[in-house]
PDB file of C-alpha atoms and ligand atoms in Angstrom:
ATOM      1  CA  MET A   1     -69.215  58.387  60.371  1.00  0.00           C
ATOM      2  CA  ILE A   2     -66.623  58.428  57.988  1.00  0.00           C
ATOM      3  CA  GLU A   3     -64.387  61.436  58.934  1.00  0.00           C
ATOM      4  CA  ILE A   4     -60.674  62.568  58.047  1.00  0.00           C
ATOM      5  CA  VAL A   5     -60.101  63.395  61.824  1.00  0.00           C
ATOM      6  CA  ARG A   6     -56.807  65.071  61.124  1.00  0.00           C
ATOM      7  CA  ARG A   7     -53.725  65.656  59.271  1.00  0.00           C
ATOM      8  CA  LEU A   8     -50.302  64.251  60.899  1.00  0.00           C
ATOM      9  CA  SER A   9     -47.572  66.688  60.877  1.00  0.00           C
ATOM     10  CA  ILE A  10     -44.636  65.463  58.748  1.00  0.00           C
ATOM     11  CA  ASP A  11     -42.543  64.836  62.308  1.00  0.00           C
ATOM     12  CA  GLU A  12     -45.392  62.271  62.997  1.00  0.00           C
ATOM     13  CA  GLN A  13     -45.343  61.054  59.470  1.00  0.00           C
ATOM     14  CA  HIS A  14     -41.658  60.189  59.541  1.00  0.00           C
ATOM     15  CA  MET A  15     -42.225  58.315  63.019  1.00  0.00           C
ATOM     16  CA  LEU A  16     -45.100  56.212  61.774  1.00  0.00           C
ATOM     17  CA  LEU A  17     -43.385  55.585  58.287  1.00  0.00           C
ATOM     18  CA  GLN A  18     -40.123  54.608  60.648  1.00  0.00           C
ATOM     19  CA  ALA A  19     -42.291  52.227  62.761  1.00  0.00           C
ATOM     20  CA  CYS A  20     -43.973  50.761  59.305  1.00  0.00           C
ATOM     21  CA  ARG A  21     -40.190  50.279  58.298  1.00  0.00           C
ATOM     22  CA  ASP A  22     -39.492  48.493  61.579  1.00  0.00           C
ATOM     23  CA  VAL A  23     -42.549  46.124  61.297  1.00  0.00           C
ATOM     24  CA  VAL A  24     -41.835  45.396  58.048  1.00  0.00           C
ATOM     25  CA  GLY A  25     -38.114  44.507  58.938  1.00  0.00           C
ATOM     26  CA  GLN A  26     -39.391  41.637  61.135  1.00  0.00           C
ATOM     27  CA  ALA A  27     -42.941  40.535  59.188  1.00  0.00           C
ATOM     28  CA  PRO A  28     -42.127  41.314  55.440  1.00  0.00           C
ATOM     29  CA  LEU A  29     -44.574  42.498  52.899  1.00  0.00           C
ATOM     30  CA  PHE A  30     -46.293  39.982  50.807  1.00  0.00           C
ATOM     31  CA  THR A  31     -49.261  39.350  47.941  1.00  0.00           C
ATOM     32  CA  LYS A  32     -52.207  37.704  49.271  1.00  0.00           C
ATOM     33  CA  ILE A  33     -54.530  35.630  47.076  1.00  0.00           C
ATOM     34  CA  MET A  34     -58.318  36.046  47.276  1.00  0.00           C
ATOM     35  CA  PRO A  35     -60.595  32.979  47.719  1.00  0.00           C
ATOM     36  CA  THR A  36     -60.941  32.732  43.861  1.00  0.00           C
ATOM     37  CA  GLY A  37     -57.313  32.627  43.195  1.00  0.00           C
ATOM     38  CA  ALA A  38     -56.444  36.028  41.844  1.00  0.00           C
ATOM     39  CA  ALA A  39     -53.420  38.078  43.869  1.00  0.00           C
ATOM     40  CA  PHE A  40     -54.557  41.188  45.386  1.00  0.00           C
ATOM     41  CA  ARG A  41     -53.127  44.272  43.554  1.00  0.00           C
ATOM     42  CA  TYR A  42     -50.735  45.411  46.616  1.00  0.00           C
ATOM     43  CA  ARG A  43     -48.488  43.777  49.512  1.00  0.00           C
ATOM     44  CA  CYS A  44     -49.217  43.651  52.938  1.00  0.00           C
ATOM     45  CA  THR A  45     -48.394  42.797  56.201  1.00  0.00           C
ATOM     46  CA  SER A  46     -49.622  43.028  59.950  1.00  0.00           C
ATOM     47  CA  ALA A  47     -48.469  43.873  63.407  1.00  0.00           C
ATOM     48  CA  GLY A  48     -50.360  43.214  66.851  1.00  0.00           C
ATOM     49  CA  ALA A  49     -51.657  39.962  68.219  1.00  0.00           C
ATOM     50  CA  TYR A  50     -53.167  38.876  64.794  1.00  0.00           C
ATOM     51  CA  GLY A  51     -52.699  39.652  60.866  1.00  0.00           C
ATOM     52  CA  TRP A  52     -55.447  39.830  58.439  1.00  0.00           C
ATOM     53  CA  MET A  53     -54.728  36.395  55.925  1.00  0.00           C
ATOM     54  CA  SER A  54     -56.622  35.588  52.717  1.00  0.00           C
ATOM     55  CA  ASP A  55     -56.329  32.766  50.477  1.00  0.00           C
ATOM     56  CA  ARG A  56     -58.120  29.932  48.860  1.00  0.00           C
ATOM     57  CA  LYS A  57     -59.647  29.156  52.519  1.00  0.00           C
ATOM     58  CA  GLY A  58     -61.018  32.589  52.647  1.00  0.00           C
ATOM     59  CA  TYR A  59     -60.604  35.610  55.029  1.00  0.00           C
ATOM     60  CA  ARG A  60     -59.424  35.283  58.401  1.00  0.00           C
ATOM     61  CA  TYR A  61     -57.319  36.489  61.604  1.00  0.00           C
ATOM     62  CA  GLU A  62     -53.884  34.634  61.819  1.00  0.00           C
ATOM     63  CA  THR A  63     -51.505  34.771  64.806  1.00  0.00           C
ATOM     64  CA  HIS A  64     -48.611  34.150  62.713  1.00  0.00           C
ATOM     65  CA  HIS A  65     -46.994  35.483  59.651  1.00  0.00           C
ATOM     66  CA  PRO A  66     -47.421  32.988  56.709  1.00  0.00           C
ATOM     67  CA  VAL A  67     -43.798  33.584  55.203  1.00  0.00           C
ATOM     68  CA  THR A  68     -41.734  33.765  58.232  1.00  0.00           C
ATOM     69  CA  GLY A  69     -43.962  31.484  60.433  1.00  0.00           C
ATOM     70  CA  HIS A  70     -43.596  33.718  63.529  1.00  0.00           C
ATOM     71  CA  VAL A  71     -45.760  35.839  65.588  1.00  0.00           C
ATOM     72  CA  PHE A  72     -46.348  39.429  64.184  1.00  0.00           C
ATOM     73  CA  PRO A  73     -44.149  42.134  65.840  1.00  0.00           C
ATOM     74  CA  GLN A  74     -45.923  44.476  68.476  1.00  0.00           C
ATOM     75  CA  ILE A  75     -47.964  47.606  66.904  1.00  0.00           C
ATOM     76  CA  PRO A  76     -45.464  50.309  67.568  1.00  0.00           C
ATOM     77  CA  VAL A  77     -46.731  52.794  70.413  1.00  0.00           C
ATOM     78  CA  CYS A  78     -46.924  55.616  68.037  1.00  0.00           C
ATOM     79  CA  ILE A  79     -49.546  53.960  65.782  1.00  0.00           C
ATOM     80  CA  GLN A  80     -51.638  52.791  68.702  1.00  0.00           C
ATOM     81  CA  GLN A  81     -51.952  56.461  70.255  1.00  0.00           C
ATOM     82  CA  VAL A  82     -52.902  58.116  66.787  1.00  0.00           C
ATOM     83  CA  ALA A  83     -56.022  55.221  66.169  1.00  0.00           C
ATOM     84  CA  VAL A  84     -56.712  55.246  69.990  1.00  0.00           C
ATOM     85  CA  GLU A  85     -57.059  59.143  69.943  1.00  0.00           C
ATOM     86  CA  ALA A  86     -58.818  59.518  66.464  1.00  0.00           C
ATOM     87  CA  ALA A  87     -61.466  57.110  67.962  1.00  0.00           C
ATOM     88  CA  ALA A  88     -61.633  58.790  70.924  1.00  0.00           C
ATOM     89  CA  ALA A  89     -62.502  62.210  68.898  1.00  0.00           C
ATOM     90  CA  TYR A  90     -65.817  60.923  68.286  1.00  0.00           C
ATOM     91  CA  ASP A  91     -66.160  59.140  71.594  1.00  0.00           C
ATOM     92  CA  LEU A  92     -65.502  55.344  70.484  1.00  0.00           C
ATOM     93  CA  SER A  93     -63.381  53.244  72.143  1.00  0.00           C
ATOM     94  CA  LEU A  94     -60.424  51.146  69.774  1.00  0.00           C
ATOM     95  CA  GLU A  95     -58.369  48.311  71.525  1.00  0.00           C
ATOM     96  CA  PRO A  96     -55.792  48.197  68.730  1.00  0.00           C
ATOM     97  CA  GLN A  97     -55.224  44.353  68.455  1.00  0.00           C
ATOM     98  CA  THR A  98     -54.073  44.729  64.600  1.00  0.00           C
ATOM     99  CA  ALA A  99     -52.529  47.111  62.374  1.00  0.00           C
ATOM    100  CA  LEU A 100     -52.669  46.201  58.812  1.00  0.00           C
ATOM    101  CA  ILE A 101     -49.781  47.695  56.741  1.00  0.00           C
ATOM    102  CA  ASN A 102     -50.289  48.002  53.061  1.00  0.00           C
ATOM    103  CA  TRP A 103     -47.854  48.717  50.218  1.00  0.00           C
ATOM    104  CA  TYR A 104     -49.086  50.283  47.455  1.00  0.00           C
ATOM    105  CA  ASP A 105     -47.080  50.735  44.277  1.00  0.00           C
ATOM    106  CA  CYS A 106     -47.956  53.327  41.515  1.00  0.00           C
ATOM    107  CA  ASP A 107     -50.266  50.399  39.626  1.00  0.00           C
ATOM    108  CA  SER A 108     -51.999  49.009  42.719  1.00  0.00           C
ATOM    109  CA  GLN A 109     -55.497  48.807  43.654  1.00  0.00           C
ATOM    110  CA  LEU A 110     -57.923  47.833  46.009  1.00  0.00           C
ATOM    111  CA  GLY A 111     -61.263  46.804  44.818  1.00  0.00           C
ATOM    112  CA  LEU A 112     -64.677  47.761  46.368  1.00  0.00           C
ATOM    113  CA  HIS A 113     -65.082  45.798  49.660  1.00  0.00           C
ATOM    114  CA  GLN A 114     -66.458  45.702  53.365  1.00  0.00           C
ATOM    115  CA  ASP A 115     -64.138  45.415  56.142  1.00  0.00           C
ATOM    116  CA  LYS A 116     -66.145  42.855  58.004  1.00  0.00           C
ATOM    117  CA  THR A 117     -63.752  39.649  59.108  1.00  0.00           C
ATOM    118  CA  GLU A 118     -63.403  41.529  62.376  1.00  0.00           C
ATOM    119  CA  VAL A 119     -65.884  40.328  65.355  1.00  0.00           C
ATOM    120  CA  SER A 120     -65.803  43.171  67.155  1.00  0.00           C
ATOM    121  CA  LYS A 121     -67.808  46.374  65.848  1.00  0.00           C
ATOM    122  CA  ALA A 122     -65.052  49.024  67.326  1.00  0.00           C
ATOM    123  CA  PRO A 123     -63.926  51.557  64.616  1.00  0.00           C
ATOM    124  CA  VAL A 124     -61.523  51.009  61.894  1.00  0.00           C
ATOM    125  CA  VAL A 125     -58.837  53.992  61.641  1.00  0.00           C
ATOM    126  CA  SER A 126     -57.057  54.352  58.687  1.00  0.00           C
ATOM    127  CA  ILE A 127     -53.787  56.495  58.411  1.00  0.00           C
ATOM    128  CA  SER A 128     -52.242  57.474  55.049  1.00  0.00           C
ATOM    129  CA  LEU A 129     -48.608  57.887  54.075  1.00  0.00           C
ATOM    130  CA  GLY A 130     -46.651  58.624  51.087  1.00  0.00           C
ATOM    131  CA  ASP A 131     -48.358  59.249  47.834  1.00  0.00           C
ATOM    132  CA  ASP A 132     -52.003  60.639  47.504  1.00  0.00           C
ATOM    133  CA  CYS A 133     -54.766  57.918  46.432  1.00  0.00           C
ATOM    134  CA  VAL A 134     -58.112  58.140  45.063  1.00  0.00           C
ATOM    135  CA  PHE A 135     -60.205  56.370  47.649  1.00  0.00           C
ATOM    136  CA  ILE A 136     -63.905  55.427  46.917  1.00  0.00           C
ATOM    137  CA  ILE A 137     -66.574  55.552  49.595  1.00  0.00           C
ATOM    138  CA  GLY A 138     -69.787  53.716  49.070  1.00  0.00           C
ATOM    139  CA  GLY A 139     -72.515  52.750  51.224  1.00  0.00           C
ATOM    140  CA  LEU A 140     -73.836  49.797  52.978  1.00  0.00           C
ATOM    141  CA  LYS A 141     -74.674  48.046  49.683  1.00  0.00           C
ATOM    142  CA  ARG A 142     -72.378  47.361  46.962  1.00  0.00           C
ATOM    143  CA  SER A 143     -74.891  49.083  44.800  1.00  0.00           C
ATOM    144  CA  ASP A 144     -75.190  52.593  46.514  1.00  0.00           C
ATOM    145  CA  PRO A 145     -74.023  55.391  44.909  1.00  0.00           C
ATOM    146  CA  LYS A 146     -70.285  56.080  45.459  1.00  0.00           C
ATOM    147  CA  SER A 147     -67.970  59.260  46.011  1.00  0.00           C
ATOM    148  CA  ASN A 148     -64.149  59.892  45.260  1.00  0.00           C
ATOM    149  CA  ILE A 149     -62.207  61.696  47.890  1.00  0.00           C
ATOM    150  CA  THR A 150     -58.370  62.064  47.876  1.00  0.00           C
ATOM    151  CA  LEU A 151     -56.603  60.782  50.668  1.00  0.00           C
ATOM    152  CA  THR A 152     -52.860  62.513  51.518  1.00  0.00           C
ATOM    153  CA  SER A 153     -50.086  61.525  53.420  1.00  0.00           C
ATOM    154  CA  GLY A 154     -50.684  62.422  56.944  1.00  0.00           C
ATOM    155  CA  ASP A 155     -55.033  61.850  56.785  1.00  0.00           C
ATOM    156  CA  VAL A 156     -56.402  59.668  59.616  1.00  0.00           C
ATOM    157  CA  LEU A 157     -59.668  58.744  58.513  1.00  0.00           C
ATOM    158  CA  VAL A 158     -62.115  56.961  61.047  1.00  0.00           C
ATOM    159  CA  MET A 159     -64.856  54.519  60.198  1.00  0.00           C
ATOM    160  CA  GLY A 160     -67.301  53.971  62.967  1.00  0.00           C
ATOM    161  CA  GLU A 161     -70.657  53.584  63.781  1.00  0.00           C
ATOM    162  CA  GLU A 162     -73.203  53.597  60.977  1.00  0.00           C
ATOM    163  CA  HIS A 163     -70.050  53.922  58.561  1.00  0.00           C
ATOM    164  CA  ARG A 164     -68.094  50.833  60.270  1.00  0.00           C
ATOM    165  CA  TYR A 165     -69.457  48.727  57.270  1.00  0.00           C
ATOM    166  CA  ILE A 166     -69.636  50.569  54.464  1.00  0.00           C
ATOM    167  CA  PHE A 167     -68.001  49.733  51.052  1.00  0.00           C
ATOM    168  CA  HIS A 168     -64.564  51.216  50.355  1.00  0.00           C
ATOM    169  CA  GLY A 169     -61.808  50.755  47.924  1.00  0.00           C
ATOM    170  CA  VAL A 170     -58.470  52.321  46.245  1.00  0.00           C
ATOM    171  CA  LYS A 171     -59.002  53.618  42.577  1.00  0.00           C
ATOM    172  CA  LYS A 172     -55.452  54.484  42.068  1.00  0.00           C
ATOM    173  CA  ILE A 173     -52.367  55.813  43.503  1.00  0.00           C
ATOM    174  CA  ILE A 174     -51.335  59.338  42.256  1.00  0.00           C
ATOM    175  CA  PRO A 175     -47.543  59.413  42.008  1.00  0.00           C
ATOM    176  CA  ASN A 176     -44.808  61.593  43.324  1.00  0.00           C
ATOM    177  CA  THR A 177     -47.224  63.598  45.261  1.00  0.00           C
ATOM    178  CA  ALA A 178     -45.865  62.251  48.413  1.00  0.00           C
ATOM    179  CA  PRO A 179     -44.321  65.291  50.671  1.00  0.00           C
ATOM    180  CA  ALA A 180     -40.409  65.699  49.877  1.00  0.00           C
ATOM    181  CA  GLU A 181     -39.409  65.899  53.391  1.00  0.00           C
ATOM    182  CA  LEU A 182     -40.914  62.408  53.628  1.00  0.00           C
ATOM    183  CA  ASN A 183     -37.804  60.999  51.699  1.00  0.00           C
ATOM    184  CA  LEU A 184     -40.233  58.204  50.841  1.00  0.00           C
ATOM    185  CA  ARG A 185     -37.469  56.797  48.698  1.00  0.00           C
ATOM    186  CA  GLN A 186     -39.625  55.119  45.810  1.00  0.00           C
ATOM    187  CA  PRO A 187     -43.253  56.073  44.412  1.00  0.00           C
ATOM    188  CA  GLY A 188     -46.119  54.451  46.102  1.00  0.00           C
ATOM    189  CA  ARG A 189     -48.342  54.757  48.950  1.00  0.00           C
ATOM    190  CA  ILE A 190     -48.422  53.086  52.706  1.00  0.00           C
ATOM    191  CA  ASN A 191     -52.004  52.916  54.656  1.00  0.00           C
ATOM    192  CA  ILE A 192     -52.277  51.207  58.182  1.00  0.00           C
ATOM    193  CA  THR A 193     -55.349  50.503  59.497  1.00  0.00           C
ATOM    194  CA  VAL A 194     -55.834  50.030  63.131  1.00  0.00           C
ATOM    195  CA  ARG A 195     -58.660  47.187  64.084  1.00  0.00           C
ATOM    196  CA  GLN A 196     -60.102  45.559  67.025  1.00  0.00           C
ATOM    197  CA  VAL A 197     -60.653  42.014  65.958  1.00  0.00           C
ATOM    198  CA  TYR A 198     -62.433  40.592  69.384  1.00  0.00           C
ATOM    199  CA  ASP A 199     -64.395  41.988  71.712  1.00  0.00           C
TER     200      ASP A 199
HETATM  201  C1  LIG B   1     -58.221  48.928  53.223  1.00  0.00           C
HETATM  202  O1  LIG B   1     -59.320  49.047  53.078  1.00  0.00           O
HETATM  203  O2  LIG B   1     -57.869  47.607  53.887  1.00  0.00           O
HETATM  204  C2  LIG B   1     -57.413  49.710  53.190  1.00  0.00           C
HETATM  205  C3  LIG B   1     -57.825  51.370  52.709  1.00  0.00           C
HETATM  206  C4  LIG B   1     -56.790  51.913  52.385  1.00  0.00           C
HETATM  207  O3  LIG B   1     -55.629  51.602  51.839  1.00  0.00           O
HETATM  208  O4  LIG B   1     -56.780  53.508  52.071  1.00  0.00           O
HETATM  209 MN1  LIG B   2     -61.268  47.712  54.092  1.00  0.00          MN
END
């Protein structure tokens, strides 16, 4: 199942945005490199016991932030709660071990890919904040038909069971579509994916 479970209220979005700012204050956003050497077109950081890492050595999870050299801050409780509740709505269990926080500028993109660095098959819960994006959903094969959906601030998406490993990507950010009450400071989009890395 890949479903938008719910839309968070503005108060909840505010709380999650502040939680992301707290994480970024301790574990700054940085740009990763693909194994090919090309730079990703968005910045990211992580919270939790592990952080997703990519460089010339490949994709993997690390316990220390590559720039600060420190362990990642704990996953803020409000992020954990939203993710666990969203998974539970589908009778799926998720033990949050990492929250990957992506920041997309207006010209950022994320190419079609599968999330498969995790050993665990637990669902991935994705929370969107800020500007809308055009999100591409494909199938289990790269060549499968694709459709576009708009992800809006406050959307909570669960990718689980038969859709745990579907191809997906972020085609474009639609600037200045964030709710004004969010006081985003600058156009762009935040995505938090909460994942269980190990069983
Ligand atoms: C991801 O696939 O890791 C992030 C997805 C998103 O930004 O919506
Ligand atoms: Mn992904």
